[in-house]
Every structure is written in structure tokens, then in C-alpha cells.
PDB file of C-alpha atoms and ligand atoms in Angstrom:
ATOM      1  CA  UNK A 298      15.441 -35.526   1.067  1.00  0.00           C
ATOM      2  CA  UNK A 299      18.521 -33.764   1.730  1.00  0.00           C
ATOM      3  CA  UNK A 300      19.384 -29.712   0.374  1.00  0.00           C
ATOM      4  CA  UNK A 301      21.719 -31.057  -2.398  1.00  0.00           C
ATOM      5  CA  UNK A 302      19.146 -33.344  -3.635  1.00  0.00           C
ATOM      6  CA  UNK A 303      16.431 -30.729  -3.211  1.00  0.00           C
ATOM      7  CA  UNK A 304      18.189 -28.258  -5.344  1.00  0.00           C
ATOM      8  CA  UNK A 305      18.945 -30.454  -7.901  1.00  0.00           C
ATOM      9  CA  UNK A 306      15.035 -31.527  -7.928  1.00  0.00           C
ATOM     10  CA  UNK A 307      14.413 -27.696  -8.136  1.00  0.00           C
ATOM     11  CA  UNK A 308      17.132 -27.258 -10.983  1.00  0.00           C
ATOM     12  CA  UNK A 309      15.413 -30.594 -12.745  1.00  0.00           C
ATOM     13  CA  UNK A 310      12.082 -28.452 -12.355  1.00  0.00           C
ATOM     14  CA  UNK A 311      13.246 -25.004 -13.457  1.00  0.00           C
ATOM     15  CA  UNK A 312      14.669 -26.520 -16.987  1.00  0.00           C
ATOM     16  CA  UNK A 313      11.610 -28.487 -17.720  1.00  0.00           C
ATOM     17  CA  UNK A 314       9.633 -25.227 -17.208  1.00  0.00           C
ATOM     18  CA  UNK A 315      11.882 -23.147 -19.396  1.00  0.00           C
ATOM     19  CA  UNK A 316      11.847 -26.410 -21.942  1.00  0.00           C
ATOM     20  CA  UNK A 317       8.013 -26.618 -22.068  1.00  0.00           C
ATOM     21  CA  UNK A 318       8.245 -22.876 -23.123  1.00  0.00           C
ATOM     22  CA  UNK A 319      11.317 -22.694 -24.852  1.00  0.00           C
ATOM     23  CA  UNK A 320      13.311 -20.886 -22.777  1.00  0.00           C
ATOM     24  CA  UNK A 321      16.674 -20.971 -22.066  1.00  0.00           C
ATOM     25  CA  UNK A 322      17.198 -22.469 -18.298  1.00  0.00           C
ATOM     26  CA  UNK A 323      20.171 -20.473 -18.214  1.00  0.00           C
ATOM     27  CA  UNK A 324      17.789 -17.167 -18.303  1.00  0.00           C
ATOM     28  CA  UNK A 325      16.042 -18.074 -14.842  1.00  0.00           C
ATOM     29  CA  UNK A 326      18.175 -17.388 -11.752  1.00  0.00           C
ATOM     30  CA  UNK A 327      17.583 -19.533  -8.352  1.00  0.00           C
ATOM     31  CA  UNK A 328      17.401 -17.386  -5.235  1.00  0.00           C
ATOM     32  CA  UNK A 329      17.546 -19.904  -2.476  1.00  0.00           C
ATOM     33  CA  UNK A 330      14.896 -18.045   0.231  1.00  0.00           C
ATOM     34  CA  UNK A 331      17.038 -19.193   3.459  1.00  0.00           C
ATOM     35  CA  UNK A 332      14.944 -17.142   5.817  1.00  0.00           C
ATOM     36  CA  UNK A 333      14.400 -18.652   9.216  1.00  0.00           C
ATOM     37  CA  UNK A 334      17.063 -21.531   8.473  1.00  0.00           C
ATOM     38  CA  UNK A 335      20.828 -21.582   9.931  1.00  0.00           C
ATOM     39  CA  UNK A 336      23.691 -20.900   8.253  1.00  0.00           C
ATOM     40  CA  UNK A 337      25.000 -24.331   8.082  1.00  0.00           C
ATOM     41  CA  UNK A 338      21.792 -24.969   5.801  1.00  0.00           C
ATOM     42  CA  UNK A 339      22.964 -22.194   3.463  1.00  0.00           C
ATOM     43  CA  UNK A 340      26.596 -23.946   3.384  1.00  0.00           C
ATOM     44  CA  UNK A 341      24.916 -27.244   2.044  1.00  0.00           C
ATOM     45  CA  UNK A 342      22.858 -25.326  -0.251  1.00  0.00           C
ATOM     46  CA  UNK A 343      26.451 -23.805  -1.634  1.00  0.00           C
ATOM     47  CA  UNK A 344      28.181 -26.998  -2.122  1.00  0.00           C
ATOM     48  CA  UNK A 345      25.047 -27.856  -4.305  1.00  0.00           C
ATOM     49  CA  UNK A 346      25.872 -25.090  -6.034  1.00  0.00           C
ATOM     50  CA  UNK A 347      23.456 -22.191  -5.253  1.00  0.00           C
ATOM     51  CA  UNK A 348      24.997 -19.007  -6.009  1.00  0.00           C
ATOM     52  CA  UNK A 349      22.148 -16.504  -4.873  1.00  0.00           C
ATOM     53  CA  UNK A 350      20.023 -16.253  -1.683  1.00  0.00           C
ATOM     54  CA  UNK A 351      17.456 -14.253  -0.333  1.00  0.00           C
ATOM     55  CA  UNK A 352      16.345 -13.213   3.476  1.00  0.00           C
ATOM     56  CA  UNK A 353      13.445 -11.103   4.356  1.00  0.00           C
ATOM     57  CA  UNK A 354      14.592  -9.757   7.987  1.00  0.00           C
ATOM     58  CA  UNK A 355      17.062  -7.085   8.232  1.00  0.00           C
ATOM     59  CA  UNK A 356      18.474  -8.430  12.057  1.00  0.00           C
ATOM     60  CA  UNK A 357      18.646 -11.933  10.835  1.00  0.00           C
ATOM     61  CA  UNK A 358      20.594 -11.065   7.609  1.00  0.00           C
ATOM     62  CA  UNK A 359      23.091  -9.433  10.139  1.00  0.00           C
ATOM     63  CA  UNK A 360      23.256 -12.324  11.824  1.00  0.00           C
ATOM     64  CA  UNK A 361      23.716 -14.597   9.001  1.00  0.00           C
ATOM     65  CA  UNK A 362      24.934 -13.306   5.941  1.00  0.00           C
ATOM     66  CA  UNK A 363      28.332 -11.969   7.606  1.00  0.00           C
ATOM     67  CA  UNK A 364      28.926 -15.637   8.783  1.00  0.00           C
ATOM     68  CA  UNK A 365      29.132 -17.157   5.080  1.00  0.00           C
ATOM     69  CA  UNK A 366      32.409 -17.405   3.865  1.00  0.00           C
ATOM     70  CA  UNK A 367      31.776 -17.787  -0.028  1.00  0.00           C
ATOM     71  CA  UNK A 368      31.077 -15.150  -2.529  1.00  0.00           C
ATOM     72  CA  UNK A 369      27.551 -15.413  -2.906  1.00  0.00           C
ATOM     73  CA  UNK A 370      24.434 -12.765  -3.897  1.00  0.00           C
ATOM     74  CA  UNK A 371      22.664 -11.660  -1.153  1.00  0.00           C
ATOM     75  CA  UNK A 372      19.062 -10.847  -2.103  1.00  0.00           C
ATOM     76  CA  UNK A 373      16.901  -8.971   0.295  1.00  0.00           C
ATOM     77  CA  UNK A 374      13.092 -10.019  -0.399  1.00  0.00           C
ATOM     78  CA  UNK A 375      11.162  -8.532   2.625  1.00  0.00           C
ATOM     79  CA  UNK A 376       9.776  -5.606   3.412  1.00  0.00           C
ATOM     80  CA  UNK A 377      12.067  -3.137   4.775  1.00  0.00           C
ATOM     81  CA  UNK A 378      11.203   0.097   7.155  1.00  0.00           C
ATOM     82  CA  UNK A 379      12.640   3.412   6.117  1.00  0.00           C
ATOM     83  CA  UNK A 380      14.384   4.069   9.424  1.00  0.00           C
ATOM     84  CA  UNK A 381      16.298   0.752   8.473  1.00  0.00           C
ATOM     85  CA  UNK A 382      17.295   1.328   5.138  1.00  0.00           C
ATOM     86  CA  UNK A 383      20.799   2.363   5.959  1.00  0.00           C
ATOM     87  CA  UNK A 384      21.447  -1.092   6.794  1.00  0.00           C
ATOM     88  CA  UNK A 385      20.672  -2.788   3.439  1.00  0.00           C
ATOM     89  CA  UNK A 386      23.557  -1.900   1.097  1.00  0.00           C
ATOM     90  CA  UNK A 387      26.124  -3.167   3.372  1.00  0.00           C
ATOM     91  CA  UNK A 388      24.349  -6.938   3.532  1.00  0.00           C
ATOM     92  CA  UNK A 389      22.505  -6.997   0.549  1.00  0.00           C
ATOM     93  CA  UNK A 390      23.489  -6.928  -3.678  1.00  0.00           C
ATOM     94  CA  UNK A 391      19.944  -6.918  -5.204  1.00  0.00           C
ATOM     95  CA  UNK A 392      16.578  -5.657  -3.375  1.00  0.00           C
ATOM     96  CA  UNK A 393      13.744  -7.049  -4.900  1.00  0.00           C
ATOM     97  CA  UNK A 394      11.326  -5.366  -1.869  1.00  0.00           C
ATOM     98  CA  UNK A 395      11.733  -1.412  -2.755  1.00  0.00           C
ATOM     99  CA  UNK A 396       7.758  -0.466  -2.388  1.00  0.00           C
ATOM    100  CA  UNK A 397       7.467   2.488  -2.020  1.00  0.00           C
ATOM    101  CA  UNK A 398       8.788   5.918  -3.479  1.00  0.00           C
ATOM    102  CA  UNK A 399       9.541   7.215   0.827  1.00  0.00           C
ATOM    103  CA  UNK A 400      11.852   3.869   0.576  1.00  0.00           C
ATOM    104  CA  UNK A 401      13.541   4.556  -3.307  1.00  0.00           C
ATOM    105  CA  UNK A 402      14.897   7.987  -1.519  1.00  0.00           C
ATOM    106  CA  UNK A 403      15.786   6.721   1.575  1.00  0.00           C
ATOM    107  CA  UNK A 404      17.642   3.709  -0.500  1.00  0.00           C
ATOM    108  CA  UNK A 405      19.289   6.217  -3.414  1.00  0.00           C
ATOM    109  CA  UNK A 406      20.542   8.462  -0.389  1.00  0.00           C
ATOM    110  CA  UNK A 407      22.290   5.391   1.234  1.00  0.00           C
ATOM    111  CA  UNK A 408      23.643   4.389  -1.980  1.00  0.00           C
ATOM    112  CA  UNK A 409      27.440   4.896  -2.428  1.00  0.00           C
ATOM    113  CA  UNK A 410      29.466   5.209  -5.255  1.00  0.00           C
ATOM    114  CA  UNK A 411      27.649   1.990  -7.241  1.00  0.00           C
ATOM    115  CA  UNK A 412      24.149   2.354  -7.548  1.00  0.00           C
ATOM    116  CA  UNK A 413      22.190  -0.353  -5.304  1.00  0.00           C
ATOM    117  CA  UNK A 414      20.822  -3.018  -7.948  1.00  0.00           C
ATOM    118  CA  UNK A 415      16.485  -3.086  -7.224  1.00  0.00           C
ATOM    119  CA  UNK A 416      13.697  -4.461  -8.481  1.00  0.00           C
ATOM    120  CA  UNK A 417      10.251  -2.104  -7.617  1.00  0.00           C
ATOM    121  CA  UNK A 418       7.914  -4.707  -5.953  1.00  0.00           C
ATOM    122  CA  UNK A 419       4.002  -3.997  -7.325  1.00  0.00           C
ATOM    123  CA  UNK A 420       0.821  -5.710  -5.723  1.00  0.00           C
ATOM    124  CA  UNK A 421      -1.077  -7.584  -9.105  1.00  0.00           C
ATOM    125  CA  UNK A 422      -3.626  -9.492  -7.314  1.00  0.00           C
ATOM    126  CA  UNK A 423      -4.966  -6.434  -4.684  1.00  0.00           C
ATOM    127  CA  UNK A 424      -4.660  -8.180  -1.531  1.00  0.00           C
ATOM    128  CA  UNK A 425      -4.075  -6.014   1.342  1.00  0.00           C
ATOM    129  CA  UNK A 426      -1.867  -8.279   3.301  1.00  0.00           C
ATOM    130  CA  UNK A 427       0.517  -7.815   0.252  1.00  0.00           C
ATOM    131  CA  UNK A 428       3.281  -5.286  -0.069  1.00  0.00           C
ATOM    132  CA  UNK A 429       4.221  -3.010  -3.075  1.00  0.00           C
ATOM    133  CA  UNK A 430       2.866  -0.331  -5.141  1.00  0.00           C
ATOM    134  CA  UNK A 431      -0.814  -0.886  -6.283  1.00  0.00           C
ATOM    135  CA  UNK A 432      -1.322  -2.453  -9.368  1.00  0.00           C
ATOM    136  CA  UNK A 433      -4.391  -4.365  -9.192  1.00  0.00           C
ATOM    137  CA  UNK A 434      -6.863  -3.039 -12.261  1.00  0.00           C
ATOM    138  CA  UNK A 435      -3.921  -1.185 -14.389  1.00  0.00           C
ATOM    139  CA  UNK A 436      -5.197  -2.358 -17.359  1.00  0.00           C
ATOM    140  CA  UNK A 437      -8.635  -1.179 -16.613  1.00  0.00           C
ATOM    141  CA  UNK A 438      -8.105   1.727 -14.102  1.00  0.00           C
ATOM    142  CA  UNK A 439      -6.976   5.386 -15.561  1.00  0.00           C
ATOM    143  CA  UNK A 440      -6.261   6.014 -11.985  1.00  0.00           C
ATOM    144  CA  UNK A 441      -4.441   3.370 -10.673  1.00  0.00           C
ATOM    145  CA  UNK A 442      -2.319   3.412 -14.273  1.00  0.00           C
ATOM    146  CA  UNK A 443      -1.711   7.372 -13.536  1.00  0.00           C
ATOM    147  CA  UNK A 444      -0.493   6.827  -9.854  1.00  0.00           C
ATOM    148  CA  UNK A 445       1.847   3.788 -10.731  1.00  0.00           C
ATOM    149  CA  UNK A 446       3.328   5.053 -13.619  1.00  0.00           C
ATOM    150  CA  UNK A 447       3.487   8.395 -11.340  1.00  0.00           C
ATOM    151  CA  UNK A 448       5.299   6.438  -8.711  1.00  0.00           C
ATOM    152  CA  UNK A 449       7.443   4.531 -11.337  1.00  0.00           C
ATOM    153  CA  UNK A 450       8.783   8.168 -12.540  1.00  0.00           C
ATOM    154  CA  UNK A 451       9.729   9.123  -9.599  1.00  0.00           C
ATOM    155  CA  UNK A 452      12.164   6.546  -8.408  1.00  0.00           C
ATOM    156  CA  UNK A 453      13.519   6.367 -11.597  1.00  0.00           C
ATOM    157  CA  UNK A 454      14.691   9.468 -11.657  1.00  0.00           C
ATOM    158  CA  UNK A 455      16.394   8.843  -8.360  1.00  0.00           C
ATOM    159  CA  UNK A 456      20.266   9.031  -8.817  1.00  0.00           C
ATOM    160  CA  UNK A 457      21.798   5.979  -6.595  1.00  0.00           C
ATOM    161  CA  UNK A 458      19.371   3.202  -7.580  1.00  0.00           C
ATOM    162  CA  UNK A 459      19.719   0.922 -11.252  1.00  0.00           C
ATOM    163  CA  UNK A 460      15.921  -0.152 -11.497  1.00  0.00           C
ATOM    164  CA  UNK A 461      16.253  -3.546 -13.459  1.00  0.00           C
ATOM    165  CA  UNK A 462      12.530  -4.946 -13.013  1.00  0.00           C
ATOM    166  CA  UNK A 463      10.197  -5.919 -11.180  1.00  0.00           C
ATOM    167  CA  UNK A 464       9.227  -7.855  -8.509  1.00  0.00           C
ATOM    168  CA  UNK A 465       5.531  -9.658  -7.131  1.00  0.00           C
ATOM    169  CA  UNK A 466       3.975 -12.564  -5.026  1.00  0.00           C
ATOM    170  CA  UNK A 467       1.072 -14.520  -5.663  1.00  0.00           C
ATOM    171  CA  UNK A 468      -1.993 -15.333  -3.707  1.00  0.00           C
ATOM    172  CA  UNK A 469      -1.947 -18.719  -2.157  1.00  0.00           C
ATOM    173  CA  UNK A 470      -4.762 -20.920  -4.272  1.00  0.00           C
ATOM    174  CA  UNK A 471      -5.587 -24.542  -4.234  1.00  0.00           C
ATOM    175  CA  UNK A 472      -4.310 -24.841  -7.870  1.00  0.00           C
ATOM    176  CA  UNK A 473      -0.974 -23.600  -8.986  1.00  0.00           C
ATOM    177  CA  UNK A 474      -2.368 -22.968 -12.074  1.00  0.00           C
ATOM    178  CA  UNK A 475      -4.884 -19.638 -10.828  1.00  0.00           C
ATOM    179  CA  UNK A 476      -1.527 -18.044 -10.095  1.00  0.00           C
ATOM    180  CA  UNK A 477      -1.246 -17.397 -13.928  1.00  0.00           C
ATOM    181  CA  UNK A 478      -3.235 -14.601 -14.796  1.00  0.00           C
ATOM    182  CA  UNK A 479      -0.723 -12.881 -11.696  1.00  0.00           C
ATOM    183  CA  UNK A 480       2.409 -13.386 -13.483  1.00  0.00           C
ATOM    184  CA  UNK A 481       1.025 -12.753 -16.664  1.00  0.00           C
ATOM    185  CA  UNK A 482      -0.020  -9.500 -15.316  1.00  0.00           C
ATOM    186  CA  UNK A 483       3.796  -8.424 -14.200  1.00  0.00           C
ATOM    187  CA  UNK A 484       5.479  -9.448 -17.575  1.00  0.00           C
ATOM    188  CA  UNK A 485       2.615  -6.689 -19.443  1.00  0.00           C
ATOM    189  CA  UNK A 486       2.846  -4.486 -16.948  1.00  0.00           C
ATOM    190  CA  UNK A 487       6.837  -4.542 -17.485  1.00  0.00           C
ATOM    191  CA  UNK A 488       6.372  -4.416 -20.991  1.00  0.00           C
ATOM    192  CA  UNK A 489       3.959  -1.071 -20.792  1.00  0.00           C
ATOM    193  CA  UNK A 490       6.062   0.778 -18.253  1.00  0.00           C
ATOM    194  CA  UNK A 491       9.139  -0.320 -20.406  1.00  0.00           C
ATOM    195  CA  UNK A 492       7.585   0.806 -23.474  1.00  0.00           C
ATOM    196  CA  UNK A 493       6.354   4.292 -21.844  1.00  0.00           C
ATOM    197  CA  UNK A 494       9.066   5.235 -19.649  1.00  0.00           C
ATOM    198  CA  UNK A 495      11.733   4.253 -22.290  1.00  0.00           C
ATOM    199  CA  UNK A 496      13.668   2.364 -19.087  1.00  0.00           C
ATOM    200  CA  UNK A 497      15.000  -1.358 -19.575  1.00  0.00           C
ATOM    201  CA  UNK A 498      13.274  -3.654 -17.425  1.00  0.00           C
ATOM    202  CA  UNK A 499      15.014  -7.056 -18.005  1.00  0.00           C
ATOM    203  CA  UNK A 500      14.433  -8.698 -14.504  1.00  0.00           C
ATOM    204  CA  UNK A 501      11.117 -10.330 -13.234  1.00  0.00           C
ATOM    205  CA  UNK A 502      11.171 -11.683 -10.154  1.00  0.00           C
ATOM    206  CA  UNK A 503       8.181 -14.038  -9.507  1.00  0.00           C
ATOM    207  CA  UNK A 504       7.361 -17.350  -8.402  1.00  0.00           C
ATOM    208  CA  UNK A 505       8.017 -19.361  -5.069  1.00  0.00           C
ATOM    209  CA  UNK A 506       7.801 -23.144  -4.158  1.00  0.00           C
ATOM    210  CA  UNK A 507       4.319 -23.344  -5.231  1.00  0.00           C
ATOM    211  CA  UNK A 508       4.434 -21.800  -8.286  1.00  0.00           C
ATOM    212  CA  UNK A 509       7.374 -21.004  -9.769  1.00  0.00           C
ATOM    213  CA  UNK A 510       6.547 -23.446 -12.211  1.00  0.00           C
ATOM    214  CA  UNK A 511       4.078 -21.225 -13.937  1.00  0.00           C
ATOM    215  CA  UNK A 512       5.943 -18.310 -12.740  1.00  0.00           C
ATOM    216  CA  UNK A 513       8.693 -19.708 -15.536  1.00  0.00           C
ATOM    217  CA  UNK A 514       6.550 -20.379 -18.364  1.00  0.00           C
ATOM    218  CA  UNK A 515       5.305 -16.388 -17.811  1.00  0.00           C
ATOM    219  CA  UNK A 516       8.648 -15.047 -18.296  1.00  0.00           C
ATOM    220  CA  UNK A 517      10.640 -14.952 -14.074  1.00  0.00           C
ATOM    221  CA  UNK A 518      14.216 -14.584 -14.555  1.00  0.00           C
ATOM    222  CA  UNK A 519      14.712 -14.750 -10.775  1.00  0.00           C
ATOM    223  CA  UNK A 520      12.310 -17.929  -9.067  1.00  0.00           C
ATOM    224  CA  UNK A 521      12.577 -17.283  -5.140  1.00  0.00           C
ATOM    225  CA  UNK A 522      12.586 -20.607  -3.271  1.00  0.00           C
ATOM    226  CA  UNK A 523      12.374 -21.679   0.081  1.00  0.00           C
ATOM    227  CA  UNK A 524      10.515 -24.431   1.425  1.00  0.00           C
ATOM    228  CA  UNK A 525      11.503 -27.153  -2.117  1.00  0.00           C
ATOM    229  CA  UNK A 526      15.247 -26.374  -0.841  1.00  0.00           C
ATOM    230  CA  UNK A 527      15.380 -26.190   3.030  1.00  0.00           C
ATOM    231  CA  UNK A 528      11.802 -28.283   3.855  1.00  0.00           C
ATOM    232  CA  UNK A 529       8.959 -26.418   6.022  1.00  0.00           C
ATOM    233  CA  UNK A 530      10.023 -23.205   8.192  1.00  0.00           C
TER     234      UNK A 530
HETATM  235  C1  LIG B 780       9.511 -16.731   2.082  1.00  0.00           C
HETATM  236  C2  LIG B 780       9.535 -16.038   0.782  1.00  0.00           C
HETATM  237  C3  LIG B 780       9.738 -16.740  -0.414  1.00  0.00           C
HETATM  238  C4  LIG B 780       9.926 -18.237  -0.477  1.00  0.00           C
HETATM  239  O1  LIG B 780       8.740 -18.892  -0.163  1.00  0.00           O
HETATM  240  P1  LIG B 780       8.600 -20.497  -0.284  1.00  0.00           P
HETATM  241  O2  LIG B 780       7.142 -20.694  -0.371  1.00  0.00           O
HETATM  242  O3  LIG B 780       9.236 -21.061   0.940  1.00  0.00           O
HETATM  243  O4  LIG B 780       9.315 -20.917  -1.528  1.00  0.00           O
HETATM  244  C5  LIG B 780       9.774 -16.017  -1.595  1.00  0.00           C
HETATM  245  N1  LIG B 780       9.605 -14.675  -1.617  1.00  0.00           N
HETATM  246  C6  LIG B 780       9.407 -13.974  -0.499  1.00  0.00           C
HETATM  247  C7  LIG B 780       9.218 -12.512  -0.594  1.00  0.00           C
HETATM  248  C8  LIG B 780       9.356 -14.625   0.735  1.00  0.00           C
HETATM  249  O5  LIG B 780       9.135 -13.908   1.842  1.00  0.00           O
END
């Protein structure tokens, strides 16, 4: 298959999630993941009509993203050092990867005069290979509740950043299906922090090629897709 007809399979896929649910399919956002793919691949993927793409490396988004033409978002979804920070807000318009409060600061002092658009990445499911500020058990645990929502008023008091939402990935499973209880998890835990912290929280940013899906049906405004638009890395 080639990108255009990929997206449009994707696009096909998004609106029968949102329809199953009753969502709007204009409420979910595509963010074409283009990460280890060339730039002529991101071109195709344009003239199908993707608006918004994501890379995870710093040096390969300087690489890339100054080579495309068109007026696109650039979303950076990858973990990103402190010591590199400086170099995000010239490349990137949305950072769904801030995880950590050392990173907010670093970010908010980089920030110019617009404040850098972010989305605070939290780790629902507990694995340790996964990034982002621990949420696993914050329905259950006092402590983990106190040092997230801790963590949460801290880098929203930062001047320099607009928090919109949030941001997780699930575990891989054999059935797309066990991913449910993960995204779940993010819309209540954006609708606690929301309702404590008195701080709008619009954006969730969840679900990849193998489950966005499900990711839909639990409330993503922003699906992050790689491999169903550009084939295997
Ligand atoms: C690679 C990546 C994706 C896309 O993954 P696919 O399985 O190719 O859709 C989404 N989010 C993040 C953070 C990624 O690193």
C-alpha cells in the first residue's frame, strides 16, 4: 500500500472509532510519527493531507524538519535530555514528552515570548522501560496521588509553558483490547487533576498503530501513528 492510501485507511479507521462512540472525527487529531523515515516520505504523507507530525530524536528533527517546505505541526514525542532542551522550541510546536519537573524549567526558561504548547507525559501502566511521571496506582496510592499532583503543581506554575493535557503509551499486549483499562486511566486521571488543580486539560494524547482504535473510543484527541502510515521502521 502506498502513504496516501495508508492515511486514508487510517482516516477511514479514526471516524469509525469516533462513530462507534459518538464522537466527532473532527475532535481526534492525526500526528503522523515519521521517525526513522526520509523526508520525501513526509512529502507524500502531506499531499495526503497530513497536517501534523511527530519525531522522537532531537538530531534527526534537525535534520529533517528544516527540509519540509509546507506549514506543518511539528510534534516532538520522545524523550528529551535537559542539556538539549534549548533545541526544542526552535523545531518543535507541541511537546507531548515533558516528564519531568528538571525538564518543565529547563523548557519554561527556553521559552520566548509565546509559551511552548506541552502535554505532561505520565507512566499508567508502571513499566520501567516507560517514560513520564509515575502514575501507576493513583487511584489507590495516597503517595503516588501526593507526588503527582505535587509534580503537576509545580510545572504549572511555571511561566513559559501552556499545559494543555496529557500524554501516555501503552504496553505492547497480544490483544488491542488490554490496552483499555490504560487509556481509561489517563482520561480520569485528567479529569481529577483538572477538577483539583482548577487547570483546563483538553488534550489527550494516546494511542499508536496498535491501538489507537481503543485509544479513540477512551477519549485521544491526538492518535500518534507511525508504522499504519509509513510501513515497518
Ligand atoms: C514511534 C512512536 C509512536 C508511533 O508508533 P507506531 O507503533 O509506529 O504507530 C507513537 N508515539 C511515540 C512516543 C513513539 O515513539
Amino acid at each position: 500500500m502506498s502513504i496516501v492510501e495508508n492515511v486514508q485507511a487510517v482516516q477511514a479507521r479514526i471516524a469509525a472509532a469516533c462513530v462507534a462512540v459518538g464522537r466527532d472525527p473532527a475532535a481526534v487529531t492525526l500526528v503522523a510519527i515519521s521517525k526513522k523515515k526520509p523526508v520525501a516520505d513526509i512529502e507524500a504523507a502531506i499531499a495526503a493531507g497530513v497536517q501534523h507530525f511527530g519525531e522522537n530524536r532531537v538530531e534527526e528533527a534537525q535534520e529533517k524538519i528544516p527540509s519540509v517546505q509546507a506549514d506543518v505541526t511539528w510534534h516532538m514525542v520522545g524523550h528529551i535530555q535537559s542539556r538539549k532542551a534549548r533545541l526544542i522550541p526552535p523545531l518543535f510546536n507541541v511537546i507531548h514528552s515533558l516528564d519531568s519537573v528538571k525538564l518543565a524549567g529547563k523548557l519554561a526558561s527556553e521559552a520566548g515570548e509565546t509559551p511552548l504548547d506541552v502535554l505532561v507525559q505520565v507512566n499508567i501502566s508502571g513499566e520501567g522501560t516507560k517514560s513520564g511521571l509515575n502514575a501507576f496506582g493513583w487511584q489507590t496510592d495516597a503517595s503516588v496521588r501526593t507526588a503527582l499532583w505535587q509534580d503537576f503543581r509545580a510545572i504549572l506554575a511555571l511561566p513559559g509553558l501552556n499545559v494543555s493535557g496529557l500524554m501516555t503509551m501503552a504496553p505492547i499486549v497480544d490483544e488491542m483490547e488490554q490496552t483499555r483499562p490504560v487509556f481509561a486511566g489517563l482520561a480520569a486521571l485528567r479529569d481529577a487533576l483538572q477538577a483539583d488543580l482548577e487547570h483546563p486539560l483538553p488534550e489527550l494524547s494516546m494511542g499508536m498503530t496498535d491501538d489507537y482504535p481503543i485509544a479513540i473510543q477512551e477519549g485521544a484527541t491526538l492518535v500518534r501513528i507511525g508504522r499504519a502510515i509509513f510501513g515497518e521502521r
